Amino acid sequence: MEKLGHLKTFNFPSNDDNNNKKGDQLQSVESTPIGGSTTPTSPSQSSGDQERLMSKTPRRISSTNEYNDPFSNAEIYYGPETDPRKATAKYQKPKKKLNRTRTMSVFGNISTSRQSMLDEHYLKRRGSEDDTYLSSKGNRRFFIEDVDATLDELLRNEDTDRNYQITIEDKGPKVIKVGTANSFGFNHINIRGTYMLSNLLQELTIAKSFGRHQIFLDEARINEDPVNRLSRLITNQFWNNLTRRIDLYNIGEMARDTKIDTPEAKNPRVYVPFDCPDQYAFYIQAAQMNPSLKLEVEYLPEAITPEYVKSLNRTPGLLALAMEEHVNPSTGESSLIGYPYAVPGGRFNELYGWDSYMIALGLLESNKVDIAKGMVEHFIFEIKHYGKILNANRSYYLCRSQPPFLTDMANMVFHRIGGDNNPSAINFLKRAFVSAIKEYKTVWASEPRLDPETGLSCYHPDGIGIPPETEPDHFDTILYPYAKKYNCTLEEFRKMYNNGDVKEPTLDEFFLHDRAVREPGHDTTYRFEGVCAYLATIDLNALLYKYETDIADAIEQYFGDKFVDPNDYSVSTSAHWRKLAEDRKVRVNKYMWDEESGVFFDYNVHIRKRTSYESATTFWALWAGLATPHQAQVMVEKALPKLEMLGGLVCGTEQSRGPISINRPVRQWDYPFGWAPHQILAWKGLSDYGFQGDATRLAYRWLFMMTKAFVDFNGIVVEKYNVTSGIDPHRVEAEYGNQGADFKGVAKEGFGWVNSSYLLGLKYMDSHARRALGTCIPPEPFFNNLRGDQKKIYNL
């Protein structure tokens, strides 16, 4: 568990106290209320008396759930303490008299004998005066006497579209009265504006979820700079809510699958590799501990074929992941527990492939190294037992891989767990690279994914029949002509086709490409539709070039420049892998690079022709170090202007996507949408090639769009954005909708790789840019009003 520092608790009144009249004094001692300040519970009680009372109050030990309760430990959810009196007392003595805002009382109207006290003490004033003083410091405090009633009033008056969110589209008065803290709710203050009201809604929703009936709330909490608020929520809250870890008690819920609607899929099911008896015993124990779960546990065969995977379509299950042994220090008993991992969004329980790499970048930025390391352990396990890093650990993904990021992911974690100074870190790195080499040889450098003529690699999964995880009617349009041909219903044809009773080569090819679209993670796009399995894509081959160079470096540094492969007993050196990388670079330049447009295009190995779709993945060649300096310059001059939009990089150009019609709907990985992975890899690639200004400019665009949506739409953070929209970029009208948009009251997890992109993008921002983002200044006005020397920062 993370170190939480000194735990502060808050004692709320009992239910009987909740019925007292306004202004009644609370008789219990407040031990650091939500705002982080320490306020005597009685107006007559001195701060010295309170300190003595607090020193006698024992520290309350509770369950680990308390650590996720923002009202029991304010710093974890809400950030640092905001009371200036406490900060001063803790760190330093004020050097001069404070300047208060004048109100009904005169600040200097006190005797000279008491004047000297101001140098050492802040005076405790009655309610309105204290609130006025704290307001001048940005630290007014509210007392919400009835959380439920205030929440109901807020939603009734402000949530005019009744979606449990307060946004710029709501037509309410945009104001609510709340009680002041020092009058215990007797005096009132207005809270105004969409941003503050939506933050108040979030705080009240959280308070209610933890059963709080009354709360104290710092105004700084609901008027916080949005850049600080979002980055803090990502670090302190969102990652926690996206983290999963399999144990004896949650496996039933983790294994449950809502994608498959068959009678056999009603019970949760786990499939265990044939050579993992300890895990099999673990899951059997879990099933016996809670028979009502009806958890089913099955071994996988040693040889996993497409035919076998198809046979599981009606009985899908969760695939076992890596586990570690834990020993109870008091009893000496050992038990298994899964390594932690983070999922893309709150509705998921599976470990996903390339999402995990992007998420790991943000986790490491937030010092959550154990989760990132756990995901590498899971990938090592998947390669060992399932032959590849899977799309996700469900049975119907056994034939489907994902973009290969393992070597870079392992390197990053390695350096964060001690690097060369830690023998266990070196062992970790070696195990990861042994797995990466196995995946490289057996998946990417073997047919059907390897095209022997060009030497380039494609996304080309194996699999039989109709993918079972899609919606029941997803392929009806495609299947209807065949059902008509055989004079049967759609359901009857599905069964005939899946059983192999009919042979339809054209339909086989359609589903080959449909499965292939899922491997690169860009599902769906007109770039890949009906052709994906035949494409040697620039993104995949750039990643494999990075694999080859990373493996060469690892063999040279950690294997004595002589790697004996434990899987096939072959021997290789760093020179061998550098030659593989150089050969791939030559082939990529020959088949994919287009000087005139400044784009690395995909290459169709079936018709032996370069495609013309201009994709943001061209910048992956920079991230991988595959492009030459000249190519990087041409890409910046020619390709970047076509792909740079208001909110950052767009997936592809509008011209490449083509016209949209009722028969040709919008695809989510096409224009006008932008995705975090494209931004993240482009920023890094451009910076590595000396185009730091362009990376910074693109980062500002993306962060502005995210921040604007966060401010205007109730703290929203979603899977993807419309990078051409300045009003509602989160609104995506494409298949699958937009994950992360459907929440009530408060967004609790954001979306994995988008969370990472925000933290990583802020690393490119100086204080001036952060202030501009905090006030939601659009990119063009911001760029246009920079001084000459500042414009160089953004390559303007």
Short mmCIF file of C-alpha atoms in Angstrom, two decimals, residues 374-744:
data_model
loop_
_atom_site.label_atom_id
_atom_site.label_comp_id
_atom_site.label_asym_id
_atom_site.label_seq_id
_atom_site.Cartn_x
_atom_site.Cartn_y
_atom_site.Cartn_z
CA GLY A 374 2.74 -5.92 -12.65
CA MET A 375 1.54 -5.38 -16.21
CA VAL A 376 4.96 -6.37 -17.57
CA GLU A 377 4.78 -9.54 -15.45
CA HIS A 378 1.39 -10.31 -16.97
CA PHE A 379 2.75 -9.86 -20.49
CA ILE A 380 5.64 -12.22 -19.73
CA PHE A 381 3.07 -14.75 -18.51
CA GLU A 382 0.87 -14.30 -21.60
CA ILE A 383 3.75 -14.84 -24.02
CA LYS A 384 4.88 -17.93 -22.12
CA HIS A 385 1.45 -19.57 -21.87
CA TYR A 386 -0.62 -18.08 -24.70
CA GLY A 387 2.12 -17.42 -27.24
CA LYS A 388 1.60 -13.67 -27.55
CA ILE A 389 0.53 -10.47 -25.79
CA LEU A 390 -3.22 -10.73 -26.21
CA ASN A 391 -5.74 -8.15 -27.24
CA ALA A 392 -7.15 -8.88 -23.77
CA ASN A 393 -7.21 -11.90 -21.46
CA ARG A 394 -10.51 -13.44 -22.57
CA SER A 395 -10.78 -16.79 -24.33
CA TYR A 396 -12.06 -15.31 -27.61
CA TYR A 397 -8.88 -13.20 -27.89
CA LEU A 398 -6.51 -16.19 -27.88
CA CYS A 399 -5.84 -15.84 -31.63
CA ARG A 400 -5.39 -12.08 -31.53
CA SER A 401 -2.27 -10.08 -30.64
CA GLN A 402 -1.70 -6.36 -30.09
CA PRO A 403 0.89 -3.70 -31.07
CA PRO A 404 4.25 -4.79 -29.55
CA PHE A 405 5.48 -2.36 -26.89
CA LEU A 406 6.99 -4.78 -24.37
CA THR A 407 10.69 -3.92 -24.74
CA ASP A 408 10.25 -0.21 -24.15
CA MET A 409 7.80 -0.85 -21.32
CA ALA A 410 10.23 -3.23 -19.63
CA ASN A 411 13.10 -0.76 -20.00
CA MET A 412 11.12 2.04 -18.36
CA VAL A 413 10.07 -0.10 -15.41
CA PHE A 414 13.61 -1.49 -15.10
CA HIS A 415 15.08 1.98 -14.56
CA ARG A 416 12.39 2.83 -12.00
CA ILE A 417 13.03 -0.25 -9.84
CA GLY A 418 16.74 0.27 -9.41
CA GLY A 419 18.22 -0.46 -12.83
CA ASP A 420 21.79 -1.72 -12.89
CA ASN A 421 22.09 -1.31 -9.11
CA ASN A 422 19.35 -3.85 -8.39
CA PRO A 423 20.03 -7.53 -9.23
CA SER A 424 16.32 -8.35 -9.13
CA ALA A 425 15.67 -5.53 -11.61
CA ILE A 426 18.24 -7.02 -13.97
CA ASN A 427 16.58 -10.42 -13.61
CA PHE A 428 13.22 -8.78 -14.35
CA LEU A 429 14.62 -7.14 -17.48
CA LYS A 430 16.18 -10.38 -18.74
CA ARG A 431 12.91 -12.28 -18.31
CA ALA A 432 11.02 -9.57 -20.18
CA PHE A 433 13.46 -9.63 -23.10
CA VAL A 434 13.47 -13.43 -23.32
CA SER A 435 9.68 -13.17 -23.69
CA ALA A 436 9.89 -10.33 -26.22
CA ILE A 437 12.32 -12.34 -28.37
CA LYS A 438 9.97 -15.34 -28.29
CA GLU A 439 7.04 -13.16 -29.37
CA TYR A 440 9.14 -11.51 -32.09
CA LYS A 441 10.19 -14.84 -33.60
CA THR A 442 6.97 -16.82 -33.31
CA VAL A 443 4.43 -14.06 -33.98
CA TRP A 444 5.88 -11.16 -35.96
CA ALA A 445 8.74 -12.82 -37.86
CA SER A 446 6.70 -15.88 -38.86
CA GLU A 447 3.98 -16.40 -41.42
CA PRO A 448 1.20 -15.43 -41.80
CA ARG A 449 2.15 -12.13 -40.16
CA LEU A 450 5.51 -11.96 -41.96
CA ASP A 451 5.41 -11.29 -45.70
CA PRO A 452 8.42 -13.21 -47.06
CA GLU A 453 8.74 -11.14 -50.23
CA THR A 454 9.06 -7.71 -48.62
CA GLY A 455 10.34 -8.86 -45.23
CA LEU A 456 7.73 -6.59 -43.62
CA SER A 457 5.18 -7.63 -41.01
CA CYS A 458 1.38 -7.39 -41.02
CA TYR A 459 -1.48 -7.75 -38.56
CA HIS A 460 -2.86 -11.14 -39.61
CA PRO A 461 -4.58 -13.12 -36.82
CA ASP A 462 -5.90 -16.60 -37.25
CA GLY A 463 -9.43 -17.49 -36.26
CA ILE A 464 -12.51 -19.26 -37.54
CA GLY A 465 -16.09 -18.13 -37.88
CA ILE A 466 -17.82 -14.99 -36.67
CA PRO A 467 -16.10 -13.07 -33.81
CA PRO A 468 -18.34 -13.84 -30.81
CA GLU A 469 -17.61 -10.75 -28.71
CA THR A 470 -19.39 -8.30 -31.02
CA GLU A 471 -22.99 -7.21 -30.61
CA PRO A 472 -25.49 -9.85 -31.84
CA ASP A 473 -26.63 -7.72 -34.79
CA HIS A 474 -23.21 -6.24 -35.60
CA PHE A 475 -22.77 -8.23 -38.83
CA ASP A 476 -26.41 -8.51 -39.90
CA THR A 477 -25.93 -6.29 -42.94
CA ILE A 478 -23.03 -8.46 -44.12
CA LEU A 479 -24.75 -11.78 -43.39
CA TYR A 480 -28.21 -10.99 -44.75
CA PRO A 481 -27.41 -11.72 -48.44
CA TYR A 482 -25.99 -15.09 -47.44
CA ALA A 483 -29.04 -15.96 -45.35
CA LYS A 484 -31.17 -15.06 -48.36
CA LYS A 485 -28.94 -17.20 -50.59
CA TYR A 486 -29.47 -20.27 -48.39
CA ASN A 487 -33.13 -19.43 -47.71
CA CYS A 488 -32.71 -19.40 -43.94
CA THR A 489 -32.83 -16.99 -41.02
CA LEU A 490 -29.79 -14.99 -39.92
CA GLU A 491 -29.44 -17.14 -36.81
CA GLU A 492 -29.59 -20.32 -38.84
CA PHE A 493 -26.94 -19.04 -41.24
CA ARG A 494 -24.65 -17.99 -38.38
CA LYS A 495 -24.79 -21.54 -37.02
CA MET A 496 -24.22 -23.09 -40.46
CA TYR A 497 -21.26 -20.84 -41.18
CA ASN A 498 -19.62 -21.27 -37.77
CA ASN A 499 -19.99 -25.04 -37.95
CA GLY A 500 -18.40 -25.14 -41.38
CA ASP A 501 -21.54 -26.54 -43.01
CA VAL A 502 -21.26 -23.92 -45.77
CA LYS A 503 -18.14 -22.58 -47.48
CA GLU A 504 -18.05 -18.90 -48.36
CA PRO A 505 -14.47 -17.72 -49.20
CA THR A 506 -15.56 -14.10 -49.59
CA LEU A 507 -17.06 -14.12 -46.12
CA ASP A 508 -13.93 -15.84 -44.77
CA GLU A 509 -11.83 -12.99 -46.13
CA PHE A 510 -14.18 -10.39 -44.64
CA PHE A 511 -13.83 -11.87 -41.16
CA LEU A 512 -10.06 -12.23 -41.59
CA HIS A 513 -9.80 -8.48 -42.10
CA ASP A 514 -12.35 -7.77 -39.38
CA ARG A 515 -10.23 -9.70 -36.85
CA ALA A 516 -7.07 -8.05 -38.17
CA VAL A 517 -8.52 -4.59 -37.51
CA ARG A 518 -8.68 -5.48 -33.81
CA GLU A 519 -4.97 -6.36 -33.61
CA PRO A 520 -3.54 -2.86 -34.31
CA GLY A 521 -6.08 -1.41 -31.89
CA HIS A 522 -7.39 1.02 -34.52
CA ASP A 523 -10.86 -0.44 -34.66
CA THR A 524 -12.42 0.79 -36.78
CA THR A 525 -11.16 2.94 -39.67
CA TYR A 526 -11.52 3.16 -43.45
CA ARG A 527 -7.74 2.88 -43.53
CA PHE A 528 -8.10 -0.82 -42.67
CA GLU A 529 -11.60 -1.78 -43.75
CA GLY A 530 -11.62 -4.86 -45.96
CA VAL A 531 -7.84 -4.89 -46.31
CA CYS A 532 -6.13 -4.87 -42.90
CA ALA A 533 -4.66 -8.40 -42.97
CA TYR A 534 -2.85 -7.51 -46.21
CA LEU A 535 -1.26 -4.30 -44.90
CA ALA A 536 2.29 -3.93 -43.72
CA THR A 537 1.55 -0.86 -41.59
CA ILE A 538 4.05 1.80 -40.68
CA ASP A 539 3.03 1.62 -37.03
CA LEU A 540 3.68 -2.13 -36.67
CA ASN A 541 6.98 -2.07 -38.55
CA ALA A 542 8.17 0.97 -36.60
CA LEU A 543 7.41 -0.89 -33.37
CA LEU A 544 9.28 -3.96 -34.57
CA TYR A 545 12.26 -1.81 -35.54
CA LYS A 546 12.21 -0.56 -31.94
CA TYR A 547 12.01 -4.18 -30.73
CA GLU A 548 15.08 -5.07 -32.78
CA THR A 549 17.17 -2.13 -31.55
CA ASP A 550 16.06 -2.60 -27.93
CA ILE A 551 16.87 -6.31 -28.07
CA ALA A 552 20.30 -5.57 -29.55
CA ASP A 553 21.06 -3.16 -26.69
CA ALA A 554 19.85 -5.64 -24.05
CA ILE A 555 21.89 -8.52 -25.47
CA GLU A 556 24.98 -6.34 -25.52
CA GLN A 557 24.57 -4.98 -21.99
CA TYR A 558 22.92 -7.81 -20.03
CA PHE A 559 23.61 -11.07 -21.87
CA GLY A 560 27.36 -10.63 -22.47
CA ASP A 561 26.63 -10.00 -26.17
CA LYS A 562 25.68 -13.65 -26.61
CA PHE A 563 22.05 -14.64 -26.25
CA VAL A 564 21.19 -18.34 -26.07
CA ASP A 565 17.46 -18.58 -26.72
CA PRO A 566 15.92 -21.01 -24.19
CA ASN A 567 12.99 -21.62 -26.55
CA ASP A 568 14.83 -22.74 -29.70
CA TYR A 569 18.46 -22.85 -28.42
CA SER A 570 19.67 -20.52 -31.17
CA VAL A 571 22.56 -18.13 -30.42
CA SER A 572 22.53 -14.49 -31.45
CA THR A 573 24.55 -11.34 -30.81
CA SER A 574 23.73 -7.67 -30.73
CA ALA A 575 25.17 -7.35 -34.26
CA HIS A 576 22.61 -9.85 -35.56
CA TRP A 577 19.71 -7.82 -34.15
CA ARG A 578 21.14 -4.51 -35.37
CA LYS A 579 21.34 -6.04 -38.84
CA LEU A 580 17.67 -7.04 -38.58
CA ALA A 581 16.79 -3.47 -37.61
CA GLU A 582 18.84 -1.99 -40.47
CA ASP A 583 17.25 -4.37 -42.99
CA ARG A 584 13.77 -3.40 -41.77
CA LYS A 585 14.65 0.27 -42.07
CA VAL A 586 15.76 -0.22 -45.68
CA ARG A 587 12.53 -2.05 -46.52
CA VAL A 588 10.33 0.53 -44.81
CA ASN A 589 12.02 3.29 -46.81
CA LYS A 590 11.67 1.31 -50.02
CA TYR A 591 8.03 0.33 -49.70
CA MET A 592 6.48 2.98 -47.43
CA TRP A 593 8.24 6.34 -47.55
CA ASP A 594 6.80 9.00 -49.86
CA GLU A 595 9.03 12.06 -50.20
CA GLU A 596 6.45 14.18 -51.98
CA SER A 597 3.84 13.99 -49.21
CA GLY A 598 6.25 13.51 -46.30
CA VAL A 599 4.32 10.44 -45.10
CA PHE A 600 5.15 6.82 -44.35
CA PHE A 601 2.24 4.98 -45.98
CA ASP A 602 1.08 1.41 -45.36
CA TYR A 603 2.02 -1.16 -47.99
CA ASN A 604 -0.44 -3.73 -49.35
CA VAL A 605 1.49 -7.00 -49.67
CA HIS A 606 -1.41 -8.67 -51.52
CA ILE A 607 -1.54 -6.33 -54.51
CA ARG A 608 2.07 -5.10 -54.05
CA LYS A 609 1.14 -1.46 -53.86
CA ARG A 610 1.56 1.43 -51.43
CA THR A 611 -1.66 2.86 -49.99
CA SER A 612 -2.54 6.55 -49.87
CA TYR A 613 -4.15 6.95 -46.42
CA GLU A 614 -2.38 9.78 -44.54
CA SER A 615 -2.31 8.61 -40.92
CA ALA A 616 -0.94 10.12 -37.72
CA THR A 617 0.92 6.84 -37.22
CA THR A 618 3.52 8.16 -39.66
CA PHE A 619 5.06 9.87 -36.61
CA TRP A 620 5.62 6.47 -34.98
CA ALA A 621 8.67 6.25 -37.24
CA LEU A 622 10.09 9.17 -35.23
CA TRP A 623 9.21 7.59 -31.88
CA ALA A 624 10.98 4.38 -32.90
CA GLY A 625 14.04 6.19 -34.25
CA LEU A 626 13.50 4.66 -37.69
CA ALA A 627 13.28 7.88 -39.74
CA THR A 628 16.30 9.80 -40.95
CA PRO A 629 16.78 13.45 -39.90
CA HIS A 630 15.88 14.48 -43.45
CA GLN A 631 12.66 12.46 -43.36
CA ALA A 632 11.77 14.01 -40.00
CA GLN A 633 12.21 17.48 -41.47
CA VAL A 634 10.02 16.65 -44.46
CA MET A 635 7.35 15.15 -42.19
CA VAL A 636 7.22 18.32 -40.12
CA GLU A 637 7.04 20.52 -43.19
CA LYS A 638 4.53 18.52 -45.23
CA ALA A 639 2.64 15.95 -43.16
CA LEU A 640 2.23 17.82 -39.88
CA PRO A 641 0.21 20.75 -41.32
CA LYS A 642 -2.31 18.27 -42.77
CA LEU A 643 -2.82 16.48 -39.46
CA GLU A 644 -2.60 19.34 -36.94
CA MET A 645 -6.03 20.51 -35.80
CA LEU A 646 -7.45 22.74 -33.09
CA GLY A 647 -7.10 20.03 -30.44
CA GLY A 648 -3.92 18.29 -31.62
CA LEU A 649 -3.26 15.52 -34.12
CA VAL A 650 -6.19 14.00 -35.99
CA CYS A 651 -6.14 10.27 -36.81
CA GLY A 652 -5.99 10.88 -40.53
CA THR A 653 -6.79 13.54 -43.07
CA GLU A 654 -10.35 14.20 -44.19
CA GLN A 655 -9.34 13.50 -47.77
CA SER A 656 -7.99 10.07 -46.82
CA ARG A 657 -11.16 9.17 -44.95
CA GLY A 658 -13.37 10.05 -47.90
CA PRO A 659 -17.03 11.09 -48.00
CA ILE A 660 -19.50 10.11 -45.29
CA SER A 661 -23.02 8.95 -46.10
CA ILE A 662 -25.79 6.82 -44.67
CA ASN A 663 -24.14 3.78 -46.23
CA ARG A 664 -20.64 4.92 -45.24
CA PRO A 665 -20.83 6.03 -41.60
CA VAL A 666 -18.18 7.75 -39.49
CA ARG A 667 -15.45 5.48 -38.06
CA GLN A 668 -13.91 6.32 -34.69
CA TRP A 669 -10.25 6.08 -35.80
CA ASP A 670 -10.75 8.49 -38.73
CA TYR A 671 -11.11 12.24 -39.19
CA PRO A 672 -12.19 14.26 -37.17
CA PHE A 673 -11.15 12.27 -34.10
CA GLY A 674 -7.93 12.32 -32.13
CA TRP A 675 -6.60 9.68 -29.76
CA ALA A 676 -4.13 9.92 -26.91
CA PRO A 677 -1.65 7.29 -28.23
CA HIS A 678 -1.09 9.29 -31.41
CA GLN A 679 -0.40 12.44 -29.40
CA ILE A 680 1.93 10.75 -26.91
CA LEU A 681 4.14 9.01 -29.49
CA ALA A 682 4.25 12.06 -31.77
CA TRP A 683 5.35 14.35 -28.91
CA LYS A 684 8.16 12.01 -27.99
CA GLY A 685 9.22 11.38 -31.58
CA LEU A 686 9.27 15.04 -32.55
CA SER A 687 11.24 15.94 -29.42
CA ASP A 688 13.79 13.19 -30.06
CA TYR A 689 14.45 14.58 -33.55
CA GLY A 690 14.89 18.16 -32.34
CA PHE A 691 11.38 19.46 -33.02
CA GLN A 692 10.61 20.26 -29.39
CA GLY A 693 8.65 23.37 -30.36
CA ASP A 694 6.25 21.43 -32.56
CA ALA A 695 5.77 18.83 -29.82
CA THR A 696 5.05 21.59 -27.29
CA ARG A 697 2.57 23.27 -29.63
CA LEU A 698 0.73 20.01 -30.25
CA ALA A 699 0.71 19.25 -26.53
CA TYR A 700 -0.85 22.63 -25.73
CA ARG A 701 -3.59 21.99 -28.27
CA TRP A 702 -4.44 18.58 -26.79
CA LEU A 703 -4.30 19.78 -23.18
CA PHE A 704 -6.48 22.78 -23.99
CA MET A 705 -9.13 20.55 -25.48
CA MET A 706 -9.04 18.19 -22.52
CA THR A 707 -9.10 21.02 -19.98
CA LYS A 708 -11.93 22.86 -21.75
CA ALA A 709 -14.09 19.74 -21.78
CA PHE A 710 -13.18 19.07 -18.13
CA VAL A 711 -14.26 22.58 -17.11
CA ASP A 712 -17.40 22.86 -19.23
CA PHE A 713 -18.72 19.31 -18.91
CA ASN A 714 -18.61 18.31 -15.25
CA GLY A 715 -15.04 17.02 -15.04
CA ILE A 716 -15.29 14.72 -18.05
CA VAL A 717 -12.30 12.73 -19.35
CA VAL A 718 -13.10 10.40 -22.24
CA GLU A 719 -11.54 7.78 -24.50
CA LYS A 720 -11.22 9.99 -27.60
CA TYR A 721 -12.02 13.53 -28.77
CA ASN A 722 -13.20 15.40 -31.83
CA VAL A 723 -10.07 17.51 -32.30
CA THR A 724 -11.86 19.88 -34.70
CA SER A 725 -14.49 20.95 -32.14
CA GLY A 726 -13.91 23.82 -29.73
CA ILE A 727 -17.24 23.49 -27.91
CA ASP A 728 -17.95 19.84 -27.17
CA PRO A 729 -14.91 17.80 -28.27
CA HIS A 730 -15.95 14.85 -26.09
CA ARG A 731 -19.07 14.31 -28.16
CA VAL A 732 -18.23 11.56 -30.63
CA GLU A 733 -20.91 10.31 -32.99
CA ALA A 734 -19.34 7.05 -34.10
CA GLU A 735 -19.65 3.35 -33.37
CA TYR A 736 -19.00 2.36 -29.74
CA GLY A 737 -19.81 5.90 -28.55
CA ASN A 738 -17.29 7.42 -26.17
CA GLN A 739 -16.13 5.58 -23.06
CA GLY A 740 -15.94 7.73 -19.94
CA ALA A 741 -18.83 10.05 -20.83
CA ASP A 742 -21.63 8.12 -19.13
CA PHE A 743 -21.34 8.91 -15.42
CA LYS A 744 -23.60 10.38 -12.78
#
